[in-house]
């Protein structure tokens, strides 16, 4: 009966077991997962743009090769996540449609421009760093395919973070102009990177339920705090300053205090009013349309192969 199914689901969650695609699950749980996982996939795909923009202008062949590999990894992450989300019964075309029509969100961070080479460093260190903080706990998400896809993604993200760190370290130990470039990039990406964790807990409508279902393991503010605590000593090691005059060690809490973020800006960006929202979405739509012939050819090839196998 429906009651027994719900009981079995609740028991699996309580025992920290995984829910698999063929298991019964409440419709709201399924919807929440499709929402979060598809938005996560969209973020990976849209996230290729700010860095893709710098591939042709990387300062050396080695840096170009590294950046290209990184951007390609993001494409891979998007594909694992779309596949994982499809196990919940929503076809990929439908998820694309939601992105391209502006109904599905993607991470606010990718609506900011990448203005200089140093931004590749700041994105790697701060944006991928924030992504790791947010995603390591997702490796234990109660939905099996999501948790499992996160394991590999997190491993790759740690390479990304280190390459960003290394770009910033090199610049910060270069000429005064190069150091200034690195500092400027950190100044611009610090606030938006902290906002990647989502709105403050008292303005996060989904957190409590997602934590009860063990999709999320920590609240937005808890993870943001963890990230701040992690990057303060890293910034010192880089010789760069974090642009927040309120940053201070709080002995009593055992954490760094940090200043209020610009939440009006954040809500504006997720409503579509960030500096690059239109450009990012249009680029994705154009890429999708230009790729029509590839999808057609792939489908035709698959059909032929099937026909041949059936003979
Ligand atoms: N950007 C855009 N939208 C955001 C957001 C952000 N930084 N933070 C929150 N939101 C949206 C939520 O999606 C939600 O909108 P919706 O109901 O229409 O979906 C609304 O704001 C309220 O936020 P909640 O805190 O209630 O939402 P969640 O419980 O879903 O928490 C989240 C938000 C922490 C982002 C969570 O969904 C999550 O952990 N997602 C998985 C991680 C992810 O998506 N990461 C993308 C970052 S970048 C990346 O991975 C690429 C890397 O390679 C650089």
Tab-separated table of C-alpha atoms and ligand atoms in Angstrom:
chain	number	residue	atom	x	y	z
A	1	UNK	CA	0.000	0.000	0.000
A	2	UNK	CA	0.995	3.663	-0.300
A	3	UNK	CA	1.600	3.789	3.430
A	4	UNK	CA	3.971	0.840	3.348
A	5	UNK	CA	5.910	2.384	0.478
A	6	UNK	CA	6.282	5.637	2.375
A	7	UNK	CA	7.354	3.727	5.491
A	8	UNK	CA	9.986	1.819	3.566
A	9	UNK	CA	11.293	5.046	2.025
A	10	UNK	CA	11.436	6.758	5.435
A	11	UNK	CA	13.236	3.764	6.907
A	12	UNK	CA	15.848	3.786	4.138
A	13	UNK	CA	16.497	7.495	4.678
A	14	UNK	CA	16.652	7.075	8.459
A	15	UNK	CA	19.165	4.227	8.076
A	16	UNK	CA	21.339	6.342	5.752
A	17	UNK	CA	20.739	3.907	2.915
A	18	UNK	CA	20.456	4.972	-0.691
A	19	UNK	CA	17.365	5.457	-2.783
A	20	UNK	CA	17.860	3.961	-6.244
A	21	UNK	CA	16.020	4.766	-9.506
A	22	UNK	CA	13.728	1.727	-9.330
A	23	UNK	CA	12.734	2.373	-5.691
A	24	UNK	CA	9.470	4.029	-4.851
A	25	UNK	CA	9.933	7.660	-3.781
A	26	UNK	CA	7.597	10.526	-2.870
A	27	UNK	CA	6.829	12.767	-5.844
A	28	UNK	CA	8.183	15.831	-4.011
A	29	UNK	CA	11.492	14.073	-3.399
A	30	UNK	CA	11.721	13.239	-7.100
A	31	UNK	CA	10.836	16.820	-8.093
A	32	UNK	CA	13.387	18.307	-5.696
A	33	UNK	CA	16.100	16.073	-7.076
A	34	UNK	CA	15.275	16.839	-10.696
A	35	UNK	CA	15.325	20.549	-9.841
A	36	UNK	CA	18.635	20.480	-7.999
A	37	UNK	CA	20.427	17.995	-10.262
A	38	UNK	CA	19.324	19.622	-13.516
A	39	UNK	CA	20.268	23.072	-12.211
A	40	UNK	CA	23.580	21.633	-11.174
A	41	UNK	CA	24.084	20.167	-14.675
A	42	UNK	CA	23.097	23.477	-16.306
A	43	UNK	CA	25.657	25.254	-14.088
A	44	UNK	CA	28.428	22.984	-15.301
A	45	UNK	CA	27.495	23.583	-18.938
A	46	UNK	CA	26.967	27.349	-18.673
A	47	UNK	CA	30.082	27.458	-16.479
A	48	UNK	CA	32.198	26.562	-19.507
A	49	UNK	CA	31.598	29.994	-21.018
A	50	UNK	CA	33.559	32.409	-18.803
A	51	UNK	CA	36.654	30.210	-19.088
A	52	UNK	CA	36.118	29.113	-22.676
A	53	UNK	CA	36.417	32.793	-23.442
A	54	UNK	CA	40.082	32.734	-22.349
A	55	UNK	CA	41.315	29.572	-24.076
A	56	UNK	CA	42.611	31.420	-27.134
A	57	UNK	CA	44.243	34.079	-24.961
A	58	UNK	CA	46.004	31.894	-22.395
A	59	UNK	CA	49.543	33.220	-21.858
A	60	UNK	CA	51.375	30.007	-22.835
A	61	UNK	CA	50.762	26.744	-24.644
A	62	UNK	CA	50.914	24.851	-21.350
A	63	UNK	CA	48.303	27.099	-19.731
A	64	UNK	CA	46.139	26.789	-22.836
A	65	UNK	CA	46.273	22.985	-22.686
A	66	UNK	CA	45.406	23.000	-18.975
A	67	UNK	CA	42.497	25.401	-19.401
A	68	UNK	CA	41.142	23.429	-22.335
A	69	UNK	CA	41.237	20.216	-20.286
A	70	UNK	CA	39.479	21.960	-17.442
A	71	UNK	CA	36.675	23.330	-19.578
A	72	UNK	CA	36.276	19.886	-21.110
A	73	UNK	CA	35.967	18.405	-17.595
A	74	UNK	CA	33.066	20.786	-16.917
A	75	UNK	CA	31.310	19.482	-20.020
A	76	UNK	CA	31.831	15.957	-18.695
A	77	UNK	CA	30.376	16.917	-15.304
A	78	UNK	CA	27.317	18.340	-17.012
A	79	UNK	CA	26.857	15.109	-18.938
A	80	UNK	CA	27.180	12.833	-15.873
A	81	UNK	CA	24.670	14.993	-14.073
A	82	UNK	CA	22.147	15.049	-16.915
A	83	UNK	CA	22.427	11.246	-17.109
A	84	UNK	CA	21.962	10.934	-13.352
A	85	UNK	CA	18.949	13.271	-13.476
A	86	UNK	CA	17.418	11.294	-16.353
A	87	UNK	CA	17.176	8.247	-14.067
A	88	UNK	CA	14.371	10.164	-12.322
A	89	UNK	CA	12.278	10.037	-15.476
A	90	UNK	CA	12.747	13.524	-16.907
A	91	UNK	CA	14.185	13.402	-20.441
A	92	UNK	CA	17.219	15.513	-21.214
A	93	UNK	CA	15.368	17.490	-23.888
A	94	UNK	CA	12.916	18.635	-21.277
A	95	UNK	CA	15.725	19.798	-18.981
A	96	UNK	CA	17.366	21.687	-21.870
A	97	UNK	CA	14.027	23.270	-22.684
A	98	UNK	CA	13.675	24.473	-19.090
A	99	UNK	CA	17.135	26.024	-19.215
A	100	UNK	CA	16.718	27.691	-22.589
A	101	UNK	CA	13.305	29.126	-21.771
A	102	UNK	CA	14.740	30.623	-18.571
A	103	UNK	CA	12.542	28.496	-16.281
A	104	UNK	CA	15.424	26.545	-14.737
A	105	UNK	CA	18.172	28.289	-12.852
A	106	UNK	CA	21.916	27.808	-13.044
A	107	UNK	CA	24.527	29.074	-10.630
A	108	UNK	CA	24.539	32.848	-10.128
A	109	UNK	CA	28.346	32.934	-10.352
A	110	UNK	CA	28.421	32.353	-14.100
A	111	UNK	CA	26.595	35.588	-14.794
A	112	UNK	CA	29.724	37.610	-14.074
A	113	UNK	CA	32.248	38.459	-16.787
A	114	UNK	CA	35.799	37.043	-16.869
A	115	UNK	CA	37.754	40.192	-17.594
A	116	UNK	CA	41.404	39.242	-17.305
A	117	UNK	CA	43.656	36.191	-17.285
A	118	UNK	CA	43.787	36.490	-13.489
A	119	UNK	CA	40.067	35.703	-13.459
A	120	UNK	CA	40.986	32.152	-14.531
A	121	UNK	CA	42.920	31.963	-11.275
A	122	UNK	CA	40.149	33.457	-9.153
A	123	UNK	CA	37.530	31.201	-10.748
A	124	UNK	CA	39.646	28.100	-10.137
A	125	UNK	CA	40.558	29.002	-6.566
A	126	UNK	CA	37.305	30.565	-5.349
A	127	UNK	CA	34.544	29.231	-7.616
A	128	UNK	CA	35.818	25.673	-7.848
A	129	UNK	CA	36.810	25.879	-4.185
A	130	UNK	CA	33.239	26.824	-3.255
A	131	UNK	CA	31.921	24.097	-5.549
A	132	UNK	CA	34.059	21.503	-3.725
A	133	UNK	CA	32.869	22.671	-0.284
A	134	UNK	CA	29.275	22.404	-1.475
A	135	UNK	CA	29.707	19.126	-3.347
A	136	UNK	CA	31.799	16.940	-1.052
A	137	UNK	CA	28.785	16.468	1.264
A	138	UNK	CA	26.654	15.756	-1.824
A	139	UNK	CA	28.737	12.584	-2.334
A	140	UNK	CA	26.587	11.272	0.526
A	141	UNK	CA	23.290	12.470	-0.965
A	142	UNK	CA	20.527	9.949	-0.356
A	143	UNK	CA	19.824	9.493	-4.070
A	144	UNK	CA	22.352	6.925	-5.317
A	145	UNK	CA	23.074	8.182	-8.856
A	146	UNK	CA	23.570	11.767	-7.609
A	147	UNK	CA	25.932	10.808	-4.795
A	148	UNK	CA	27.961	8.513	-7.032
A	149	UNK	CA	28.322	11.088	-9.804
A	150	UNK	CA	29.619	13.574	-7.228
A	151	UNK	CA	32.567	11.391	-6.226
A	152	UNK	CA	34.366	11.704	-9.525
A	153	UNK	CA	33.280	15.305	-10.033
A	154	UNK	CA	34.817	16.302	-6.699
A	155	UNK	CA	38.117	14.636	-7.557
A	156	UNK	CA	38.303	16.599	-10.788
A	157	UNK	CA	37.268	19.804	-9.038
A	158	UNK	CA	40.257	19.554	-6.727
A	159	UNK	CA	42.586	19.651	-9.738
A	160	UNK	CA	40.677	22.684	-10.955
A	161	UNK	CA	41.038	24.452	-7.680
A	162	UNK	CA	44.762	23.822	-7.561
A	163	UNK	CA	45.306	25.083	-11.090
A	164	UNK	CA	43.464	28.293	-10.118
A	165	UNK	CA	45.568	28.624	-7.001
A	166	UNK	CA	48.724	28.180	-9.038
A	167	UNK	CA	47.725	30.868	-11.550
A	168	UNK	CA	47.082	33.327	-8.713
A	169	UNK	CA	50.282	32.368	-6.887
A	170	UNK	CA	52.342	32.958	-10.014
A	171	UNK	CA	50.726	36.344	-10.657
A	172	UNK	CA	50.919	37.407	-7.057
A	173	UNK	CA	54.662	36.683	-7.068
A	174	UNK	CA	55.225	38.392	-10.425
A	175	UNK	CA	55.466	42.076	-11.270
A	176	UNK	CA	53.460	44.641	-9.234
A	177	UNK	CA	51.079	44.922	-12.173
A	178	UNK	CA	50.515	41.166	-12.242
A	179	UNK	CA	49.922	41.111	-8.505
A	180	UNK	CA	47.399	43.921	-8.915
A	181	UNK	CA	45.637	41.898	-11.597
A	182	UNK	CA	45.358	38.921	-9.226
A	183	UNK	CA	44.057	41.126	-6.409
A	184	UNK	CA	41.484	42.741	-8.700
A	185	UNK	CA	40.185	39.328	-9.778
A	186	UNK	CA	39.865	38.183	-6.149
A	187	UNK	CA	38.093	41.445	-5.265
A	188	UNK	CA	35.479	40.827	-7.947
A	189	UNK	CA	34.921	37.094	-7.360
A	190	UNK	CA	34.978	36.899	-3.555
A	191	UNK	CA	31.393	38.053	-2.851
A	192	UNK	CA	29.742	36.194	-5.746
A	193	UNK	CA	31.679	33.008	-4.775
A	194	UNK	CA	30.282	33.176	-1.235
A	195	UNK	CA	26.819	33.577	-2.724
A	196	UNK	CA	27.136	30.319	-4.638
A	197	UNK	CA	26.077	28.541	-1.415
A	198	UNK	CA	22.628	30.047	-1.827
A	199	UNK	CA	20.589	32.521	0.209
A	200	UNK	CA	20.973	32.799	3.995
A	201	UNK	CA	19.284	29.944	5.868
A	202	UNK	CA	16.308	32.064	6.950
A	203	UNK	CA	15.614	32.836	3.276
A	204	UNK	CA	16.210	29.357	1.886
A	205	UNK	CA	12.823	27.730	1.284
A	206	UNK	CA	14.202	24.334	0.217
A	207	UNK	CA	16.980	23.646	2.712
A	208	UNK	CA	15.083	22.112	5.621
A	209	UNK	CA	13.185	19.581	3.545
A	210	UNK	CA	16.282	18.698	1.502
A	211	UNK	CA	18.222	18.156	4.715
A	212	UNK	CA	15.446	15.975	6.151
A	213	UNK	CA	15.668	13.882	3.001
A	214	UNK	CA	19.481	13.830	3.321
A	215	UNK	CA	19.961	15.281	-0.138
A	216	UNK	CA	21.696	18.239	1.473
A	217	UNK	CA	23.736	17.404	4.558
A	218	UNK	CA	24.478	20.965	5.699
A	219	UNK	CA	22.693	24.275	5.387
A	220	UNK	CA	23.773	27.044	3.019
A	221	UNK	CA	25.220	29.161	5.853
A	222	UNK	CA	27.074	26.222	7.393
A	223	UNK	CA	28.854	25.494	4.136
A	224	UNK	CA	29.542	29.180	3.475
A	225	UNK	CA	31.201	29.406	6.899
A	226	UNK	CA	33.283	26.323	6.185
A	227	UNK	CA	34.444	27.924	2.931
A	228	UNK	CA	35.379	31.244	4.562
A	229	UNK	CA	37.365	29.397	7.240
A	230	UNK	CA	39.186	27.523	4.515
A	231	UNK	CA	40.109	30.453	2.250
A	232	UNK	CA	41.336	32.966	4.840
A	233	UNK	CA	44.646	31.169	5.468
A	234	UNK	CA	44.899	30.318	1.762
A	235	UNK	CA	44.627	34.025	0.854
A	236	UNK	CA	47.416	34.766	3.312
A	237	UNK	CA	49.601	32.137	1.683
A	238	UNK	CA	48.859	33.684	-1.697
A	239	UNK	CA	49.794	37.129	-0.437
A	240	UNK	CA	46.381	38.489	-1.448
A	241	UNK	CA	43.681	40.244	0.567
A	242	UNK	CA	40.047	39.212	0.791
A	243	UNK	CA	37.891	42.287	0.163
A	244	UNK	CA	35.931	42.231	3.427
A	245	UNK	CA	36.864	44.652	6.239
A	246	UNK	CA	34.688	42.660	8.667
A	247	UNK	CA	36.662	39.428	8.301
A	248	UNK	CA	37.984	38.568	11.747
A	249	UNK	CA	38.719	35.462	13.765
A	250	UNK	CA	36.074	34.893	16.396
A	251	UNK	CA	37.673	33.011	19.266
A	252	UNK	CA	34.363	32.190	20.904
A	253	UNK	CA	32.772	30.667	17.805
A	254	UNK	CA	36.000	29.172	16.547
A	255	UNK	CA	35.221	30.580	13.092
A	256	UNK	CA	35.902	33.690	11.040
A	257	UNK	CA	33.216	36.363	11.150
A	258	UNK	CA	32.513	37.915	7.786
A	259	UNK	CA	30.536	40.887	6.534
A	260	UNK	CA	26.979	40.861	5.194
A	261	UNK	CA	26.832	39.989	1.503
A	262	UNK	CA	24.859	41.977	-1.046
A	263	UNK	CA	21.718	39.850	-1.155
A	264	UNK	CA	19.798	42.310	-3.336
A	265	UNK	CA	22.450	41.787	-5.961
A	266	UNK	CA	22.168	37.990	-5.565
A	267	UNK	CA	18.390	37.907	-5.936
A	268	UNK	CA	18.691	40.234	-8.927
A	269	UNK	CA	21.171	37.885	-10.589
A	270	UNK	CA	19.054	34.766	-10.065
A	271	UNK	CA	16.039	36.598	-11.493
A	272	UNK	CA	18.041	37.160	-14.685
A	273	UNK	CA	19.402	40.658	-14.109
A	274	UNK	CA	23.104	39.930	-13.628
A	275	UNK	CA	25.732	41.483	-15.869
A	276	UNK	CA	25.928	38.476	-18.248
A	277	UNK	CA	22.645	36.524	-17.873
A	278	UNK	CA	21.390	37.355	-21.337
A	279	UNK	CA	24.691	36.750	-23.036
A	280	UNK	CA	25.218	33.365	-21.306
A	281	UNK	CA	21.760	32.082	-22.121
A	282	UNK	CA	21.840	33.294	-25.714
A	283	UNK	CA	25.216	31.654	-26.254
A	284	UNK	CA	23.808	28.352	-24.943
A	285	UNK	CA	20.733	28.612	-27.178
A	286	UNK	CA	22.893	29.342	-30.236
A	287	UNK	CA	25.200	26.425	-29.418
A	288	UNK	CA	22.177	24.135	-29.060
A	289	UNK	CA	20.743	25.229	-32.394
A	290	UNK	CA	24.087	24.986	-34.159
A	291	UNK	CA	24.492	21.481	-32.793
A	292	UNK	CA	21.234	20.240	-34.289
A	293	UNK	CA	23.016	18.463	-37.170
A	294	UNK	CA	25.295	16.625	-34.715
A	295	UNK	CA	22.328	15.294	-32.748
A	296	UNK	CA	20.617	14.297	-35.962
A	297	UNK	CA	23.712	12.507	-37.254
A	298	UNK	CA	24.243	10.712	-33.930
A	299	UNK	CA	20.627	9.541	-33.834
A	300	UNK	CA	20.837	8.326	-37.419
A	301	UNK	CA	24.095	6.512	-36.710
A	302	UNK	CA	22.542	4.824	-33.658
A	303	UNK	CA	19.536	3.794	-35.759
A	304	UNK	CA	21.767	2.272	-38.438
A	305	UNK	CA	23.844	0.396	-35.885
A	306	UNK	CA	20.720	-1.038	-34.316
A	307	UNK	CA	19.410	-2.064	-37.709
A	308	UNK	CA	22.713	-3.744	-38.524
A	309	UNK	CA	22.751	-5.567	-35.185
A	310	UNK	CA	19.214	-6.821	-35.796
A	311	UNK	CA	20.118	-8.321	-39.179
B	1	LIG	N1	22.608	30.508	-8.032
B	1	LIG	C1	21.414	30.392	-8.621
B	1	LIG	N2	20.313	30.007	-7.951
B	1	LIG	C2	20.462	29.730	-6.641
B	1	LIG	C3	21.686	29.819	-5.978
B	1	LIG	C4	22.794	30.242	-6.731
B	1	LIG	N3	24.007	30.388	-6.187
B	1	LIG	N4	21.502	29.478	-4.692
B	1	LIG	C5	20.207	29.179	-4.536
B	1	LIG	N5	19.573	29.343	-5.720
B	1	LIG	C6	18.150	29.188	-5.972
B	1	LIG	C7	17.685	27.783	-5.693
B	1	LIG	O1	17.906	26.961	-6.814
B	1	LIG	C8	16.239	28.003	-5.369
B	1	LIG	O2	15.495	28.253	-6.547
B	1	LIG	P1	14.435	27.195	-7.129
B	1	LIG	O3	13.532	26.819	-6.002
B	1	LIG	O4	13.794	27.886	-8.274
B	1	LIG	O5	15.233	26.006	-7.574
B	1	LIG	C9	16.263	29.324	-4.618
B	1	LIG	O6	17.439	29.978	-5.031
B	1	LIG	C10	16.239	29.186	-3.109
B	1	LIG	O7	17.431	28.558	-2.635
B	1	LIG	P2	17.457	27.322	-1.632
B	1	LIG	O8	18.611	27.504	-0.727
B	1	LIG	O9	16.129	27.127	-0.996
B	1	LIG	O10	17.697	26.131	-2.676
B	1	LIG	P3	18.451	24.744	-2.510
B	1	LIG	O11	18.066	24.052	-1.247
B	1	LIG	O12	18.307	24.001	-3.787
B	1	LIG	O13	20.008	25.157	-2.334
B	1	LIG	C11	22.029	25.080	-3.644
B	1	LIG	C12	20.721	25.808	-3.353
B	1	LIG	C13	22.928	25.184	-2.412
B	1	LIG	C14	22.690	25.758	-4.836
B	1	LIG	C15	21.724	23.588	-3.929
B	1	LIG	O14	20.756	23.479	-4.927
B	1	LIG	C16	22.917	22.796	-4.322
B	1	LIG	O15	23.718	22.406	-3.485
B	1	LIG	N6	23.042	22.459	-5.637
B	1	LIG	C17	24.065	21.607	-6.147
B	1	LIG	C18	25.316	22.354	-6.433
B	1	LIG	C19	25.233	23.243	-7.610
B	1	LIG	O16	24.232	23.432	-8.253
B	1	LIG	N7	26.368	23.833	-7.929
B	1	LIG	C20	26.502	24.679	-9.039
B	1	LIG	C21	27.651	25.491	-8.707
B	1	LIG	S1	28.874	25.563	-9.848
B	1	LIG	C22	29.440	24.117	-10.380
B	1	LIG	O17	29.129	23.107	-9.879
B	1	LIG	C23	30.379	24.191	-11.521
B	1	LIG	C24	31.798	24.048	-11.052
B	1	LIG	O18	32.450	23.169	-11.897
B	1	LIG	C25	32.490	25.329	-11.022
